[in-house]
Amino acid sequence: MPHARKTPVHMERPPSPCGAWLLGCLLTLAFLQLPAQVSGDADKFYLAPLGGTAELPCPLLLWPGMVLSEVRWQRPAHLPGTSKAVHVLRDGQDSDEDLMPEYKGRTELVRDANSYTLHIRNVRLEDRGPYQCQFRVGNQSREGNVTLQVAAPAPTSLSSPEVALSVVLPILGLLILLGIWVICKQKRSKEKLLYEQVMEVENLLEDHAKEKGRLHKALKKLRKELKLKRAAANAGWRRARLHFVVVTLDPDTAHPKLILSEDRRCVRLGDKKRPVPDHPQRFDFVVSVLGSECFTTGCHYWEVYVGEKTKWILGVCSESVSRKGKVTASPANGHWLVRQSRRNEYEALTSPQTYFRLKESPKCVGVFLDYEAGVISFYNVTDKSHIFTFTHSFSSPLRPFFEPCLHDEGRNTAPLIICTELQKSEASIVTKQEEKSQANGDVSLKVNPTLLSPQGSELLPFNDTWPSNLSPALQGFKAPSL
C-alpha cells in the first residue's frame, strides 16, 4: 500500500493574547460540549494484510480552527487507566516518549481534512487487536476506538520455474514409476491369466482326447456287443423256429366287429357289429381276439403275416385278462404286446411304452414264448432280426393275442393271417391286392385252399363272413418247409 505523504502539523501562533484567550475559550467550550467518551467507529474493523501497511482512521473529527495539544494512538491495557503508546504527536511534533518498542520506526500519523490516520508498516500478527485514538485540548481529552484485523496471505503459486521444476519433477518421476509398476503388474497378471487359459485349454484337449479314446473304446465295445446280440438274436430266432406251432383263433373271444375266416387263421375288422352270442370271454370294447391255444409250459413259436398293414397289435396275454370294457394293456395287467402305430413306428406296450423304429418294416412277425424262462420275444421274419423281448415270471395260462386295428382311412383294411408253416422268404406270401366291395366296402380275400384247415365249419358261414367276390389276394400262397 503506498505511503501517504506526511503533512507537517503546524501549531498556529495567536495574534494577540486577548484574541488567543477568546478563541481558546470558545474552542474549549465547544470541546466541553462533546460527550465525555466518544466511541466513534469503535466497533469498526480494519483489515490489513500480513506484512503490509495498516491504515487506521481516527473516529474523532476535527473542527476548523481546533488546536490540539496532543494526538495519541495507543493500545488499551488490561488494567483500567493504563495504556501503551503506539504513536504520540505533541505540540505538532512526534514524540518517542512512552512508545512501545515494537512500534518504533513503523508508525506514522497522516492528517487529512477531518482527522488523523495512523499508518503501521510491516504489519505483524501481534499487531491485531483494539487501538485507541486520543485528542487532547488543554486539560480535556476525548478517545475513539478501532480494531485491526490481520489477514494471513493465501499460499501463492510458485513463480520460479526452477523451484517449480524441483518440486514437480520428483512428483512426476514418482508418478511415472508408479505407472510403470502398475503396467508391469497388469502385464504379469495378463500373462499369468493367459498362461492359465492355455493350460486349461491344453488340459481340456487332453481330457477330450482321453474321453474320445474312452468313447471310441466304448463304441467299439457296444458295436461288438450289438453284433453279439444280433448273432444271439438270430440264433434265438432260429432256435425259436424249432418250436413252431399251429395257432388258431378263438371265435368266442372275438369282438363283434371282427370277421374270422372259416379256418380261423385270418381276422379283419368289419364295418359293423355281427350278431354273435355275448359270451363272458368275448371282448366287447377292445377290438381283439385270442388264440384258441392255452400255454402253461414249454416253448411255442408262431408267425403272423401283416403285409402292408399300417397298424396292428400282436403278442401274448394272460387267460385271466379282462374282456369287458376299456382295458389298459401292460405287463402288470397281463399283456405282453407289440404295436405298430404308424409307418415304421412301433411300441412295446410296457409301462410306460417303449418306442422304437425298425431298419426294415416286417411283412411277417414271429412270436416266441418260453414259459419256464419267462421270455416273450418278437422277430422280424422279413430280415431275420430281433424286435423286442419281454421278461416275466409266468404263473397263469397264456394265450396268443391278435388285433387288426382300425382301417386307418382305408390303408389298414388287410387282415392278420396266421401262417400254417414257417416262412422262408417273402416270396412265400404273394402280394395282396385290396379292392372295395360294391356292397359293403370290405376287403375281399381268396385264400389258397391248400393252406386252409377243414376244421372250423361250425363258425360263422363262409359266405356271410367273407364276400363271395373274392380277389386273388392270397392266390398262390405257399407254405415253405424248413
Coordinates of N, CA and C in Angstrom, one line a residue, residues 118-261:
L118 N -3.6 6.7 11.4 CA -2.4 6.0 11.8 C -2.0 5.0 10.8
H119 N -0.8 5.1 10.3 CA -0.2 4.1 9.4 C 0.7 3.2 10.1
I120 N 0.6 1.9 10.0 CA 1.5 0.9 10.6 C 2.1 0.1 9.5
R121 N 3.4 0.2 9.4 CA 4.1 -0.6 8.3 C 4.5 -2.0 8.8
N122 N 4.7 -2.9 7.8 CA 5.2 -4.2 8.1 C 4.3 -4.9 9.2
V123 N 3.0 -4.9 8.9 CA 2.1 -5.4 9.9 C 2.4 -6.9 10.3
R124 N 2.3 -7.1 11.6 CA 2.6 -8.4 12.2 C 1.3 -9.0 12.7
L125 N 1.3 -10.3 13.0 CA 0.1 -10.9 13.6 C -0.2 -10.3 15.0
E126 N 0.9 -10.0 15.8 CA 0.7 -9.4 17.1 C 0.1 -8.0 17.1
D127 N 0.1 -7.4 15.9 CA -0.5 -6.0 15.8 C -2.0 -6.0 15.8
R128 N -2.6 -7.2 15.6 CA -4.1 -7.2 15.6 C -4.6 -6.9 17.0
G129 N -5.8 -6.4 17.0 CA -6.5 -6.1 18.3 C -7.0 -4.6 18.3
P130 N -7.5 -4.2 19.5 CA -8.1 -2.8 19.6 C -7.0 -1.7 19.7
Y131 N -7.3 -0.6 19.1 CA -6.5 0.6 19.2 C -7.3 1.8 19.6
Q132 N -6.7 2.8 20.3 CA -7.4 3.9 20.8 C -6.8 5.2 20.3
C133 N -7.6 6.1 19.8 CA -7.2 7.4 19.3 C -7.6 8.4 20.3
Q134 N -6.7 9.3 20.8 CA -7.0 10.3 21.8 C -6.6 11.7 21.4
F135 N -7.5 12.6 21.4 CA -7.2 14.0 21.1 C -7.3 14.8 22.5
R136 N -6.3 15.6 22.6 CA -6.2 16.5 23.9 C -6.2 17.9 23.5
V137 N -7.1 18.7 24.2 CA -7.2 20.1 24.0 C -7.0 20.7 25.4
G138 N -5.9 21.3 25.7 CA -5.7 21.8 27.1 C -5.7 20.7 28.0
N139 N -6.6 20.7 29.0 CA -6.6 19.6 30.0 C -7.7 18.6 29.7
Q140 N -8.4 18.8 28.6 CA -9.5 17.9 28.2 C -9.0 17.0 27.1
S141 N -9.6 15.8 27.1 CA -9.3 14.8 26.1 C -10.5 13.9 25.7
R142 N -10.5 13.5 24.5 CA -11.5 12.6 24.0 C -10.9 11.4 23.3
E143 N -11.5 10.2 23.4 CA -11.0 9.0 22.9 C -12.0 8.3 21.9
G144 N -11.4 7.7 20.9 CA -12.2 6.8 20.0 C -11.4 5.5 19.7
N145 N -12.2 4.4 19.5 CA -11.6 3.1 19.4 C -11.8 2.5 18.1
V146 N -10.9 1.8 17.6 CA -11.0 1.0 16.3 C -10.3 -0.4 16.6
T147 N -10.5 -1.3 15.7 CA -9.9 -2.6 15.8 C -9.2 -3.0 14.5
L148 N -8.0 -3.6 14.6 CA -7.3 -4.0 13.5 C -7.3 -5.5 13.4
Q149 N -7.6 -6.0 12.2 CA -7.5 -7.5 11.9 C -6.4 -7.7 10.9
V150 N -5.7 -8.7 11.1 CA -4.5 -9.0 10.2 C -4.9 -10.3 9.4
A151 N -4.8 -10.2 8.1 CA -5.2 -11.4 7.2 C -3.9 -12.0 6.8
A152 N -3.7 -13.3 7.1 CA -2.6 -14.0 6.6 C -2.7 -14.3 5.1
P153 N -1.8 -14.0 4.3 CA -1.9 -14.2 2.8 C -2.1 -15.6 2.4
A154 N -2.9 -15.9 1.4 CA -3.1 -17.3 0.9 C -1.8 -17.7 0.2
P155 N -1.5 -19.0 0.3 CA -0.3 -19.5 -0.4 C -0.3 -19.2 -1.9
T156 N 0.7 -18.6 -2.3 CA 0.8 -18.2 -3.7 C 1.5 -19.3 -4.5
S157 N 1.2 -19.4 -5.8 CA 1.8 -20.4 -6.7 C 3.3 -20.0 -6.8
L158 N 4.1 -21.1 -7.1 CA 5.5 -20.9 -7.2 C 5.8 -20.1 -8.5
S159 N 6.4 -19.1 -8.4 CA 6.7 -18.3 -9.6 C 8.0 -18.6 -10.3
S160 N 8.9 -19.2 -9.5 CA 10.2 -19.5 -10.1 C 10.1 -20.8 -10.8
P161 N 10.5 -20.9 -12.1 CA 10.5 -22.2 -12.8 C 11.4 -23.2 -12.2
E162 N 12.6 -22.8 -11.7 CA 13.5 -23.7 -11.1 C 12.8 -24.4 -9.8
V163 N 12.2 -23.5 -9.0 CA 11.5 -24.1 -7.8 C 10.4 -25.1 -8.2
A164 N 9.6 -24.6 -9.3 CA 8.5 -25.5 -9.7 C 9.0 -26.8 -10.2
L165 N 10.1 -26.7 -11.0 CA 10.6 -28.0 -11.6 C 11.2 -28.9 -10.4
S166 N 11.8 -28.2 -9.4 CA 12.4 -29.0 -8.3 C 11.3 -29.7 -7.6
V167 N 10.1 -29.2 -7.6 CA 9.0 -29.8 -6.9 C 8.2 -30.8 -7.8
V168 N 8.0 -30.3 -9.0 CA 7.2 -31.1 -9.9 C 7.9 -32.4 -10.4
L169 N 9.2 -32.2 -10.8 CA 9.9 -33.3 -11.4 C 9.9 -34.6 -10.5
P170 N 10.3 -34.4 -9.2 CA 10.2 -35.6 -8.3 C 8.9 -36.3 -8.3
I171 N 7.8 -35.4 -8.2 CA 6.5 -36.0 -8.1 C 6.1 -36.7 -9.4
L172 N 6.5 -36.0 -10.6 CA 6.3 -36.6 -11.9 C 7.0 -37.9 -12.0
G173 N 8.3 -38.0 -11.5 CA 9.1 -39.2 -11.6 C 8.4 -40.3 -10.8
L174 N 7.9 -40.0 -9.6 CA 7.2 -41.0 -8.8 C 6.0 -41.5 -9.5
L175 N 5.2 -40.6 -10.1 CA 4.0 -41.0 -10.8 C 4.4 -41.9 -12.0
I176 N 5.5 -41.6 -12.7 CA 5.9 -42.4 -13.8 C 6.3 -43.8 -13.4
L177 N 7.1 -43.8 -12.3 CA 7.5 -45.1 -11.7 C 6.2 -45.9 -11.3
L178 N 5.3 -45.2 -10.6 CA 4.1 -45.9 -10.2 C 3.3 -46.5 -11.4
G179 N 3.2 -45.6 -12.5 CA 2.5 -46.1 -13.7 C 3.2 -47.3 -14.3
I180 N 4.6 -47.2 -14.3 CA 5.3 -48.4 -14.9 C 5.1 -49.6 -14.0
W181 N 5.0 -49.5 -12.7 CA 4.8 -50.6 -11.8 C 3.4 -51.2 -12.1
V182 N 2.4 -50.3 -12.2 CA 1.1 -50.8 -12.4 C 1.0 -51.5 -13.8
I183 N 1.6 -50.9 -14.8 CA 1.6 -51.6 -16.1 C 2.3 -52.9 -16.1
C184 N 3.4 -53.0 -15.4 CA 4.1 -54.3 -15.3 C 3.3 -55.3 -14.6
K185 N 2.6 -54.8 -13.5 CA 1.8 -55.7 -12.7 C 0.6 -56.2 -13.6
Q186 N 0.0 -55.4 -14.3 CA -1.1 -55.8 -15.2 C -0.6 -56.7 -16.2
K187 N 0.6 -56.4 -16.8 CA 1.1 -57.3 -17.8 C 1.4 -58.7 -17.3
R188 N 2.0 -58.7 -16.0 CA 2.2 -60.0 -15.4 C 0.9 -60.7 -15.1
S189 N -0.1 -60.0 -14.7 CA -1.4 -60.6 -14.4 C -2.0 -61.2 -15.7
K190 N -1.9 -60.4 -16.8 CA -2.4 -60.9 -18.1 C -1.6 -62.1 -18.6
E191 N -0.3 -62.0 -18.4 CA 0.5 -63.2 -18.8 C 0.1 -64.4 -18.0
K192 N -0.1 -64.2 -16.7 CA -0.4 -65.3 -15.8 C -1.8 -65.9 -16.2
L193 N -2.8 -64.9 -16.5 CA -4.1 -65.4 -16.9 C -4.1 -66.1 -18.2
L194 N -3.3 -65.6 -19.2 CA -3.1 -66.2 -20.5 C -2.5 -67.6 -20.3
Y195 N -1.5 -67.7 -19.5 CA -0.9 -69.0 -19.2 C -1.9 -70.0 -18.6
E196 N -2.7 -69.5 -17.7 CA -3.7 -70.4 -17.0 C -4.7 -70.8 -18.1
Q197 N -5.1 -69.9 -19.0 CA -6.1 -70.3 -20.0 C -5.5 -71.3 -21.0
V198 N -4.2 -71.1 -21.3 CA -3.6 -72.0 -22.2 C -3.5 -73.4 -21.6
M199 N -3.1 -73.4 -20.3 CA -3.0 -74.7 -19.6 C -4.4 -75.3 -19.5
E200 N -5.4 -74.5 -19.3 CA -6.8 -75.0 -19.2 C -7.2 -75.7 -20.5
V201 N -6.9 -74.9 -21.6 CA -7.3 -75.5 -22.9 C -6.5 -76.8 -23.2
E202 N -5.2 -76.8 -22.8 CA -4.4 -78.0 -23.0 C -5.0 -79.1 -22.2
N203 N -5.4 -78.8 -21.0 CA -6.0 -79.9 -20.1 C -7.3 -80.4 -20.7
L204 N -8.1 -79.4 -21.2 CA -9.4 -79.8 -21.9 C -9.1 -80.7 -23.1
L205 N -8.1 -80.2 -23.9 CA -7.8 -81.0 -25.1 C -7.3 -82.4 -24.7
E206 N -6.5 -82.5 -23.6 CA -6.0 -83.8 -23.1 C -7.2 -84.6 -22.6
D207 N -8.1 -84.0 -21.8 CA -9.3 -84.7 -21.3 C -10.1 -85.1 -22.5
H208 N -10.3 -84.2 -23.5 CA -11.1 -84.6 -24.7 C -10.5 -85.8 -25.4
A209 N -9.2 -85.8 -25.5 CA -8.5 -86.9 -26.2 C -8.8 -88.2 -25.4
K210 N -8.6 -88.1 -24.1 CA -8.8 -89.3 -23.3 C -10.3 -89.7 -23.4
E211 N -11.2 -88.7 -23.3 CA -12.6 -89.1 -23.4 C -13.0 -89.6 -24.8
K212 N -12.3 -89.0 -25.8 CA -12.5 -89.6 -27.2 C -12.1 -91.0 -27.2
G213 N -10.9 -91.3 -26.6 CA -10.4 -92.6 -26.6 C -11.3 -93.6 -25.9
R214 N -11.8 -93.1 -24.7 CA -12.8 -93.9 -23.9 C -14.1 -94.2 -24.7
L215 N -14.5 -93.1 -25.4 CA -15.8 -93.2 -26.2 C -15.5 -94.2 -27.4
H216 N -14.4 -94.1 -28.0 CA -14.1 -94.9 -29.1 C -14.0 -96.4 -28.6
K217 N -13.4 -96.6 -27.5 CA -13.4 -98.0 -26.9 C -14.8 -98.5 -26.6
A218 N -15.6 -97.5 -25.9 CA -16.9 -97.9 -25.6 C -17.8 -98.2 -26.8
L219 N -17.6 -97.3 -27.8 CA -18.4 -97.6 -29.1 C -18.0 -98.9 -29.7
K220 N -16.7 -99.2 -29.7 CA -16.2 -100.4 -30.2 C -16.8 -101.6 -29.5
K221 N -16.8 -101.4 -28.1 CA -17.4 -102.5 -27.3 C -18.9 -102.6 -27.5
L222 N -19.6 -101.5 -27.7 CA -21.0 -101.6 -27.9 C -21.3 -102.2 -29.3
R223 N -20.5 -101.8 -30.3 CA -20.7 -102.5 -31.6 C -20.5 -104.0 -31.5
K224 N -19.5 -104.4 -30.7 CA -19.2 -105.8 -30.6 C -20.3 -106.5 -29.9
E225 N -20.8 -105.8 -28.8 CA -21.9 -106.4 -28.1 C -23.2 -106.4 -28.9
L226 N -23.4 -105.4 -29.7 CA -24.6 -105.4 -30.6 C -24.5 -106.5 -31.6
K227 N -23.3 -106.7 -32.1 CA -23.1 -107.7 -33.1 C -23.3 -109.1 -32.4
L228 N -22.9 -109.2 -31.2 CA -23.1 -110.5 -30.5 C -24.6 -110.6 -30.2
K229 N -25.2 -109.5 -29.8 CA -26.7 -109.6 -29.5 C -27.5 -110.0 -30.8
R230 N -27.0 -109.3 -31.9 CA -27.7 -109.7 -33.2 C -27.5 -111.2 -33.5
A231 N -26.3 -111.6 -33.3 CA -26.0 -113.0 -33.6 C -26.8 -113.9 -32.6
A232 N -26.9 -113.4 -31.3 CA -27.7 -114.2 -30.4 C -29.1 -114.2 -30.7
A233 N -29.6 -112.9 -31.2 CA -31.0 -112.8 -31.6 C -31.3 -113.7 -32.8
N234 N -30.4 -113.7 -33.7 CA -30.6 -114.6 -34.9 C -30.6 -116.0 -34.5
A235 N -29.6 -116.3 -33.6 CA -29.6 -117.7 -33.1 C -30.9 -118.0 -32.3
G236 N -31.3 -117.0 -31.5 CA -32.6 -117.2 -30.8 C -33.7 -117.4 -31.7
W237 N -33.7 -116.6 -32.8 CA -34.8 -116.7 -33.8 C -34.8 -118.1 -34.4
R238 N -33.6 -118.5 -34.8 CA -33.5 -119.9 -35.4 C -33.9 -121.0 -34.3
R239 N -33.5 -120.7 -33.1 CA -33.9 -121.7 -32.0 C -35.4 -121.6 -31.8
A240 N -36.0 -120.4 -31.9 CA -37.4 -120.3 -31.7 C -38.2 -121.0 -32.7
R241 N -37.7 -120.9 -34.0 CA -38.5 -121.6 -35.1 C -38.5 -123.1 -34.9
L242 N -37.6 -123.6 -34.1 CA -37.7 -125.1 -33.9 C -38.9 -125.5 -33.1
H243 N -39.6 -124.5 -32.5 CA -40.8 -124.7 -31.6 C -42.0 -124.2 -32.3
F244 N -42.1 -124.3 -33.6 CA -43.2 -123.8 -34.4 C -44.5 -124.6 -34.0
V245 N -45.6 -123.8 -33.8 CA -46.9 -124.4 -33.5 C -47.9 -123.8 -34.4
V246 N -49.0 -124.5 -34.7 CA -50.1 -124.0 -35.5 C -51.1 -123.4 -34.5
V247 N -51.3 -122.1 -34.7 CA -52.2 -121.4 -33.8 C -53.5 -121.0 -34.6
T248 N -54.6 -121.1 -33.9 CA -55.9 -120.8 -34.5 C -56.6 -119.7 -33.6
L249 N -57.6 -119.1 -34.1 CA -58.3 -118.0 -33.4 C -59.5 -118.6 -32.7
D250 N -59.8 -118.0 -31.6 CA -61.0 -118.4 -30.8 C -62.1 -117.5 -31.0
P251 N -63.1 -117.9 -31.8 CA -64.3 -117.0 -32.1 C -65.1 -116.6 -30.9
D252 N -65.0 -117.3 -29.8 CA -65.8 -116.9 -28.6 C -65.2 -115.7 -27.9
T253 N -63.9 -115.4 -28.3 CA -63.3 -114.2 -27.6 C -63.3 -113.0 -28.6
A254 N -63.7 -113.2 -29.9 CA -63.6 -112.1 -30.9 C -64.6 -111.0 -30.6
H255 N -64.2 -109.8 -30.8 CA -65.1 -108.6 -30.7 C -66.1 -108.8 -31.8
P256 N -67.3 -108.3 -31.6 CA -68.4 -108.5 -32.6 C -68.1 -107.9 -33.9
K257 N -67.2 -106.9 -34.0 CA -66.9 -106.3 -35.3 C -65.8 -107.0 -36.1
L258 N -65.2 -108.0 -35.4 CA -64.1 -108.8 -36.1 C -64.7 -109.9 -36.9
I259 N -64.1 -110.1 -38.1 CA -64.6 -111.2 -39.0 C -63.4 -112.2 -39.1
L260 N -63.8 -113.4 -38.8 CA -62.8 -114.5 -38.8 C -63.0 -115.4 -40.1
S261 N -62.0 -115.9 -40.6 CA -62.1 -116.9 -41.7 C -62.6 -118.2 -41.2

